[in-house]
C-alpha positions in Angstrom: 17.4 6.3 0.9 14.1 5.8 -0.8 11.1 4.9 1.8 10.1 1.3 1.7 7.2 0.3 -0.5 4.2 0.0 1.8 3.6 -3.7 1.7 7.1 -3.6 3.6 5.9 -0.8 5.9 2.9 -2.9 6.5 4.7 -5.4 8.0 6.2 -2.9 10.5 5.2 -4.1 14.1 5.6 -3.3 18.0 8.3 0.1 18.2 5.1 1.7 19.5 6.7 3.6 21.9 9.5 5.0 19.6 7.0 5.7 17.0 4.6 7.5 19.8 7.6 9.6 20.8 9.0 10.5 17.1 5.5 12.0 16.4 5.3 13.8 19.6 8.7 15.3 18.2 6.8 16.5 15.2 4.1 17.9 17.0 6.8 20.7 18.9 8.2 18.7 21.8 10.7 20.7 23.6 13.0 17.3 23.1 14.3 17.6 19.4 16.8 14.7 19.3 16.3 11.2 20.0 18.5 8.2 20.0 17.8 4.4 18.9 20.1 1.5 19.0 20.8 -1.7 19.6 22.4 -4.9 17.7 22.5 -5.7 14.2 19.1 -7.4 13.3 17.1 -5.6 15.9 15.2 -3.3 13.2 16.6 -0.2 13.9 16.7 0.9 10.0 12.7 -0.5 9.3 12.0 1.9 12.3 14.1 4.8 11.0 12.4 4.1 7.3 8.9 4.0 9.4 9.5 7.7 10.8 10.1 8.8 7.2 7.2 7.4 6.4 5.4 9.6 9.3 7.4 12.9 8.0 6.2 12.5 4.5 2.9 11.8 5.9 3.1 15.9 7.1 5.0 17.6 4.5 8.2 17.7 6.2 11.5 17.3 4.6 14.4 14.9 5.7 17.9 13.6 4.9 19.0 10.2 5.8 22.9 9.3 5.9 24.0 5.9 7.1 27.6 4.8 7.3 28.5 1.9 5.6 32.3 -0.2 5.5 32.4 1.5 1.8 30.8 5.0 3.1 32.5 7.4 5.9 31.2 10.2 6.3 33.3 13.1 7.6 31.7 16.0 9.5 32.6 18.1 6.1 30.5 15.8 4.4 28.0 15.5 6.5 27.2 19.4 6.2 27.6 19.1 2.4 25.1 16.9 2.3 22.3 18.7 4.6 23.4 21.9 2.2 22.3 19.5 -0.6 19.0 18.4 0.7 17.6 21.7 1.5 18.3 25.2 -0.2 21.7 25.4 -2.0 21.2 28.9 -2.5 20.9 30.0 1.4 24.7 28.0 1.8 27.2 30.7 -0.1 28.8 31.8 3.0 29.6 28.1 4.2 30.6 27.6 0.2 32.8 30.1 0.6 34.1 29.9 4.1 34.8 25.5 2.7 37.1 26.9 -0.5 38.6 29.4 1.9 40.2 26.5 4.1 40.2 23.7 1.1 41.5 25.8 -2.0 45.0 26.7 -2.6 45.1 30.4 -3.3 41.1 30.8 -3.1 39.8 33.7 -4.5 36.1 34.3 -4.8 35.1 34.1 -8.7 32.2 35.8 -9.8 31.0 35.1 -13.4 28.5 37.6 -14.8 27.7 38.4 -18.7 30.7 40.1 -20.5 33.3 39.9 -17.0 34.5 38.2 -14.4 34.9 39.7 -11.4 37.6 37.9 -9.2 38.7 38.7 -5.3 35.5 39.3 -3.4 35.0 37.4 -0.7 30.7 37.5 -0.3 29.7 37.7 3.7 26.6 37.5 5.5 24.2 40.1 5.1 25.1 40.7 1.5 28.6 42.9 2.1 31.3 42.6 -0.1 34.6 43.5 0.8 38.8 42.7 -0.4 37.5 44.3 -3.8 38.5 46.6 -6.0 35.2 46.5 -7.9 31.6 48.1 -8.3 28.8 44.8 -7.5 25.7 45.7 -7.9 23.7 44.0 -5.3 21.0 42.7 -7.5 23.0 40.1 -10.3 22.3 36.6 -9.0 25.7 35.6 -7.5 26.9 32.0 -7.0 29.6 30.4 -4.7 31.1 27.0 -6.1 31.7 24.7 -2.9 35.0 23.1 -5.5 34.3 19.8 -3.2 38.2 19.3 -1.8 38.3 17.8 1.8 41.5 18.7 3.1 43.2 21.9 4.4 45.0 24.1 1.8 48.8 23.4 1.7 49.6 27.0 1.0 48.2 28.3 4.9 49.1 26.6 8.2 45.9 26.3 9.8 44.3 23.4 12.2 41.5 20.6 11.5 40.4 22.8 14.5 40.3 25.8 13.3 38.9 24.8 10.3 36.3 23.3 11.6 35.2 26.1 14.2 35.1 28.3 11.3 33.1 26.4 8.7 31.2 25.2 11.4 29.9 29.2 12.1 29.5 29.5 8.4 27.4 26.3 8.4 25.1 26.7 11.3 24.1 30.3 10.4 23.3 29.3 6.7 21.0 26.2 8.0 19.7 28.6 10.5 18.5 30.4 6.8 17.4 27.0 4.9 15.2 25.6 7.9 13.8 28.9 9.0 10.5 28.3 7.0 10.2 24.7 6.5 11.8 22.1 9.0 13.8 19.3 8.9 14.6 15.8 10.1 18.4 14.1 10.2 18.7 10.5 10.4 22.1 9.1 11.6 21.8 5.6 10.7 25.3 3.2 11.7 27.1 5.8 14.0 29.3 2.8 15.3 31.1 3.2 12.0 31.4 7.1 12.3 35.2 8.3 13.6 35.7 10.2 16.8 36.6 13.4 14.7 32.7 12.9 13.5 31.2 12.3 16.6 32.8 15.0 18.5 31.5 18.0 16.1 28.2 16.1 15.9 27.8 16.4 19.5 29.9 19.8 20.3 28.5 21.4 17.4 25.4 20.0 15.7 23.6 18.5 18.5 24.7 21.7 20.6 23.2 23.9 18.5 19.5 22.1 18.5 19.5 21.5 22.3 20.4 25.3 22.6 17.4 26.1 19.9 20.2 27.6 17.2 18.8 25.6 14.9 15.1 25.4 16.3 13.6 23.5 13.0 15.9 21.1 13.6 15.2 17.6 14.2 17.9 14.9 14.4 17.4 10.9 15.3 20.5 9.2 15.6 20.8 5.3 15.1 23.4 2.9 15.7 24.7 -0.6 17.4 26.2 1.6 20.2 24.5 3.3 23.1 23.8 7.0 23.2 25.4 8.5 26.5 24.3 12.6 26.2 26.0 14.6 29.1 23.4 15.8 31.3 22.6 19.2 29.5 20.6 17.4 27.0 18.4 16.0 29.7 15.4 17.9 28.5 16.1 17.8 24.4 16.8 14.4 24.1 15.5 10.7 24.8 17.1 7.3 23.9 15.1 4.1 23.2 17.2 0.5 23.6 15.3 -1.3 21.0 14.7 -5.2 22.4 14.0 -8.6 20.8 10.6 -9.3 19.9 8.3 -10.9 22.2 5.7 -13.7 21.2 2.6 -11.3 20.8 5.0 -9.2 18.6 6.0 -12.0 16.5 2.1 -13.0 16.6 1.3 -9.8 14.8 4.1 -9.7 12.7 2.8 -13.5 10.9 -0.5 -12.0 10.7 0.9 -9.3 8.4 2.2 -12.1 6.3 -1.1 -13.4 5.4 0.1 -16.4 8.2 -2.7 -15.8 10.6 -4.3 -19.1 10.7 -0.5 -20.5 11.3 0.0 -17.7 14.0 -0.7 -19.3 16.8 1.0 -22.6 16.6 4.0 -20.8 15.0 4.7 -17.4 17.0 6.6 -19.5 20.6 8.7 -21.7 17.8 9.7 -18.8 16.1 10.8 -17.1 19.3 12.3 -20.1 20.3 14.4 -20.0 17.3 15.5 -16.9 16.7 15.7 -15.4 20.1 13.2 -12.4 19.2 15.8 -10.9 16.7 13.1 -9.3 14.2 15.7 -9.9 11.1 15.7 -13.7 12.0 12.2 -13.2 12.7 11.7 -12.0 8.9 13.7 -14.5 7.3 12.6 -18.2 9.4 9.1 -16.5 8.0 10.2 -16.4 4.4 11.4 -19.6 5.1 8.2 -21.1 6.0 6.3 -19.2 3.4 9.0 -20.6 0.1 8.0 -24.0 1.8 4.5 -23.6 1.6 4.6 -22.2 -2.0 6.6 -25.2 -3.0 4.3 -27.4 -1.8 1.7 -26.4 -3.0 3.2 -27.0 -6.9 
């Protein structure tokens, strides 16, 4: 997702709070998830596209996924795609670990000028073992994630174990990619996610923040759905309802339309109208302004 252009951020209004407490985030809070939601309409993804806009504003790098009726994304894909957006070369043990499970008889390939050198498995902290072959520690050396999804045929192993074990390859590697430079997650339409997804999110991803695993590690999660954390994440995480606007809201919001003169005579019909939803806010707006323009032809 590309940040708005910033006549559409400009229009952004009230989510003060939310805003307030995202930057506080930033700033090295000792809370390093927060949750949004509330019903379609309500703004949640302007607000999430807002907070981009504040982590570019600092330098920081972030990764947005939202689940749409077309797009699922599976907790495999979710940590291919954080792999992606950060530091692809810091991942070869998860890339590894992923063929390992995925792969029919996997075998680690290594490609270097004049040879290939086939059935190492590469570990953390650079050992290199199952080989019957000299590497030397020093050739750049490149793990293939081959992208496959589900477990190899040829080994009888769980979705469980499977994921336990490319979750440990994952989490230390991410550990490696955000030591230096931080990151934000946004979680955009988790009502769409599966329970399979939710469950590592929580019991693995979300785990690993609040226990300060993965202490560059900033996630906000979004959806229609209510965010109910057990009580260990009492002190690394907050969740805003997000609520219909109010009149003053929708006041300021006509003023960034260029409608100020109209603001006050329109902002309690408006409400009245669309029952402070800011998308029907937004569009009985456009409507007002297409009259005006044709009108004035």
């Amino acid at each position: 997702m590309k940040i708005p252009a910033a006549h559409i951020l400009k229009q952004f209004v009230n989510r003060t709070q939310e805003i307030s407490e995202f930057e506080t985030l930033l700033s090295g809070s000792t809370k390093r998830v927060m949750g949004v939601y509330g019903p379609g309409g309500i703004g949640k993804s302007i607000l999430l596209s807002r907070m981009m806009a504040v982590a570019d504003g600092r330098g920081l790098r972030w990764v947005y996924l939202e689940w749409e009726d077309s797009r699922r994304y599976s907790y495999l894909d979710i940590m291919r795609q954080l792999r992606d957006a950060t530091e692809r070369s810091a991942f070869q043990t998860f890339n590894d670990v992923v063929n390992f499970y995925t792969v029919p008889q996997y075998k680690v390939t290594l490609e270097g000028p004049g040879a290939n050198i086939q059935g190492v498995s590469v570990l953390q902290g650079a050992e290199v073992s199952q080989s019957q072959v000299t590497v030397n520690i020093g050739h750049n050396i490149e793990i293939i994630d081959r992208g496959l999804t589900t477990r190899r045929p040829d080994q009888d192993v769980s979705e469980q174990e499977m994921m336990i074990e490319v979750t440990r390859a994952f989490i230390t590697c991410l550990q490696t990619a955000t030591a230096n430079s931080p990151l934000v997650i946004f979680l955009d339409a988790l009502e769409k996610a599966d329970a399979l997804t939710l469950k590592w999110m929580w019991e693995e991803l979300l785990e690993a923040v609040r226990d300060e695993q993965l202490e560059h590690l900033l996630v906000i999660l979004s959806g229609r759905n209510g965010f109910e954390p057990d009580p260990t994440f009492f002190d690394a995480m907050d969740v805003y309802e997000l609520h219909p606007f109010k009149t003053d809201n929708i006041f300021d919001y006509l003023v960034t339309r260029g409608l100020e003169k109209q603001a006050d005579a329109l902002a309690d019909f408006i409400l009245a109208i669309s029952n402070g939803n800011p998308l029907q806010v937004a569009m009985n707006v456009d409507t007002y302004l297409r009259m005006l323009r044709q009108k004035s032809r």
